[in-house]
Short mmCIF file of C-alpha atoms in Angstrom, two decimals:
data_model
loop_
_atom_site.label_atom_id
_atom_site.label_comp_id
_atom_site.label_asym_id
_atom_site.label_seq_id
_atom_site.Cartn_x
_atom_site.Cartn_y
_atom_site.Cartn_z
CA MET A 1 107.67 82.12 115.00
CA THR A 2 107.80 83.05 111.38
CA ARG A 3 110.92 83.34 109.22
CA LYS A 4 109.51 86.25 107.22
CA LYS A 5 111.47 89.50 107.42
CA LEU A 6 109.99 92.52 109.18
CA LYS A 7 109.83 95.67 107.06
CA TYR A 8 111.85 97.83 109.49
CA ILE A 9 114.18 95.18 110.91
CA LYS A 10 117.28 97.32 110.19
CA PHE A 11 116.00 99.77 112.80
CA LEU A 12 114.47 97.23 115.17
CA SER A 13 117.73 95.29 115.34
CA LEU A 14 119.31 98.35 117.00
CA TYR A 15 117.25 97.60 120.12
CA PRO A 16 118.63 94.51 121.90
CA GLU A 17 115.51 94.44 124.08
CA PHE A 18 113.23 94.11 121.02
CA LEU A 19 111.66 90.66 121.02
CA LEU A 20 108.63 89.30 119.26
CA ASP A 21 107.46 87.45 122.37
CA GLY A 22 103.70 87.84 122.50
CA TYR A 23 103.45 88.73 118.80
CA LYS A 24 101.85 86.46 116.23
CA GLU A 25 100.52 86.47 112.71
CA VAL A 26 96.83 87.38 112.70
CA GLU A 27 93.75 87.33 110.49
CA ILE A 28 91.88 90.35 111.79
CA VAL A 29 89.91 93.41 110.84
CA ALA A 30 91.85 96.38 112.21
CA PHE A 31 91.35 100.14 112.38
CA ARG A 32 93.84 103.03 112.09
CA TRP A 33 93.53 106.82 112.22
CA VAL A 34 94.21 108.25 108.76
CA HIS A 35 93.47 111.18 106.48
CA ASN A 36 90.86 111.22 103.75
CA PRO A 37 92.28 111.15 101.15
CA LEU A 38 95.13 108.95 102.41
CA GLU A 39 98.50 110.65 102.87
CA LYS A 40 102.00 109.18 102.59
CA ASN A 41 102.57 109.19 106.37
CA ASP A 42 99.30 107.45 107.27
CA PHE A 43 100.96 104.01 107.25
CA LEU A 44 104.47 105.07 108.17
CA PRO A 45 105.70 104.23 111.69
CA LEU A 46 106.04 107.20 114.01
CA ASN A 47 109.82 106.85 114.25
CA LEU A 48 110.12 107.34 110.48
CA VAL A 49 107.94 110.44 110.26
CA SER A 50 110.09 113.57 110.27
CA ASP A 51 109.74 115.72 113.40
CA PRO A 52 106.96 113.58 114.88
CA PRO A 53 104.92 114.79 117.81
CA GLN A 54 104.44 112.22 120.53
CA ARG A 55 101.87 109.60 119.65
CA LEU A 56 102.20 107.22 122.54
CA LEU A 57 99.08 105.11 122.95
CA ASP A 58 100.60 102.86 125.57
CA GLU A 59 102.24 103.84 128.84
CA THR A 60 105.72 102.70 127.92
CA ASP A 61 109.16 103.97 127.04
CA LYS A 62 110.00 101.12 124.67
CA LEU A 63 111.27 103.15 121.74
CA TYR A 64 111.16 100.23 119.31
CA LEU A 65 107.36 100.38 119.46
CA GLY A 66 107.67 103.47 117.25
CA TYR A 67 108.59 101.17 114.34
CA GLY A 68 105.27 99.38 114.61
CA LEU A 69 101.89 100.75 113.64
CA SER A 70 99.20 101.61 116.17
CA LEU A 71 95.99 99.79 115.30
CA PHE A 72 92.71 99.01 117.03
CA ASP A 73 90.55 95.91 117.02
CA ASP A 74 87.27 97.83 116.96
CA LEU A 75 86.02 100.94 115.14
CA ASN A 76 84.25 102.39 118.18
CA LYS A 77 87.26 101.86 120.47
CA SER A 78 89.43 103.60 117.89
CA ILE A 79 87.06 106.57 117.73
CA GLU A 80 86.78 106.79 121.53
CA LYS A 81 90.58 106.86 121.92
CA TYR A 82 90.80 109.53 119.21
CA LYS A 83 88.16 111.64 120.97
CA SER A 84 89.94 111.21 124.29
CA PHE A 85 93.24 112.51 122.88
CA TYR A 86 91.52 115.28 120.90
CA ARG A 87 89.62 116.59 123.93
CA LYS A 88 92.84 116.80 125.93
CA GLN A 89 94.34 119.21 123.39
CA ARG A 90 94.34 122.91 124.06
CA THR A 91 91.89 124.70 121.80
CA HIS A 92 94.57 126.20 119.58
CA LEU A 93 96.22 122.76 119.09
CA LYS A 94 93.12 120.82 118.06
CA ALA A 95 93.47 121.67 114.37
CA HIS A 96 97.11 120.56 114.49
CA PHE A 97 96.04 117.27 116.11
CA VAL A 98 93.61 116.57 113.24
CA LYS A 99 96.23 117.56 110.67
CA ASP A 100 98.72 115.17 112.28
CA LYS A 101 96.49 112.20 113.13
CA GLY A 102 93.87 112.43 110.41
CA ASP A 103 90.13 112.95 110.21
CA SER A 104 89.08 109.38 109.49
CA VAL A 105 89.51 105.76 110.49
CA ALA A 106 90.60 103.18 107.94
CA LYS A 107 89.20 99.67 108.14
CA LEU A 108 91.89 97.14 107.16
CA GLN A 109 91.72 93.42 106.55
CA LEU A 110 94.98 91.98 107.85
CA THR A 111 96.17 88.49 106.94
CA LYS A 112 98.94 86.28 108.27
CA GLN A 113 101.05 87.32 105.29
CA ASP A 114 101.01 90.98 106.39
CA GLY A 115 102.90 90.90 109.68
CA VAL A 116 102.66 90.23 113.40
CA ALA A 117 100.60 91.80 116.19
CA ASN A 118 100.47 91.68 119.95
CA THR A 119 97.25 91.16 121.91
CA PRO A 120 95.00 94.23 122.03
CA ASN A 121 94.85 96.03 125.40
CA LYS A 122 91.57 96.96 127.12
CA SER A 123 91.26 99.99 124.83
CA GLY A 124 91.53 97.72 121.79
CA HIS A 125 94.97 99.12 120.86
CA PHE A 126 97.71 96.88 119.55
CA THR A 127 101.04 97.26 117.78
CA PHE A 128 101.52 95.75 114.34
CA TYR A 129 104.88 95.08 112.67
CA GLU A 130 104.63 94.73 108.89
CA TYR A 131 106.54 92.25 106.80
CA GLU A 132 108.79 93.42 103.99
CA GLY A 133 106.86 94.13 100.80
CA VAL A 134 103.54 94.78 102.55
CA GLU A 135 101.71 98.05 101.87
CA LEU A 136 98.90 98.47 104.37
CA SER A 137 97.33 101.24 102.32
CA ASP A 138 96.44 98.45 99.86
CA LYS A 139 94.53 96.69 102.67
CA VAL A 140 92.07 99.57 103.26
CA LYS A 141 88.48 98.39 102.81
CA CYS A 142 86.78 101.67 103.70
CA LEU A 143 87.28 105.02 105.41
CA THR A 144 84.99 106.38 108.11
CA CYS A 145 85.04 110.15 108.62
CA ILE A 146 85.09 110.94 112.35
CA ILE A 147 85.64 114.70 112.52
CA ASP A 148 84.53 117.44 110.14
CA PRO A 149 86.60 120.47 109.04
CA ASP A 150 85.00 122.55 111.81
CA GLY A 151 86.29 120.18 114.50
CA LYS A 152 82.90 118.63 115.20
CA PHE A 153 82.65 114.86 115.63
CA VAL A 154 80.55 113.07 113.04
CA GLU A 155 77.82 110.77 114.34
CA ILE A 156 78.61 107.20 113.35
#
């Protein structure tokens, strides 16, 4: 395993059960829900966002996962998961969901110098832990709008 320092290790070290077993440096194109234009919280782990609503993409209670970033290995899988969560929202909460999660998907080119990832699950979701000094907003190659201001999904 690498000797590089994780960006949020001061928090992760509070969880004795946190291990990097199954995580490795990757060279991968990844996708993340974001706002267009990008906002300061788009690449901030859930546990560091003030008053965060739940954003659990995995069925787990491992709180240290909230210091990693939720990414996907495929644009379409990312959009499908977004739609699935959006459709489960009550009508009056859908606008809040978009405000919180974003209206677009960012395409990122990750390198081995950026951090470590686990293996994507069947939905294409994986958790990514950044290294110190990495700014993933600098890795954005393009943004794909997925939902318009009226709450209608954009055809991709």
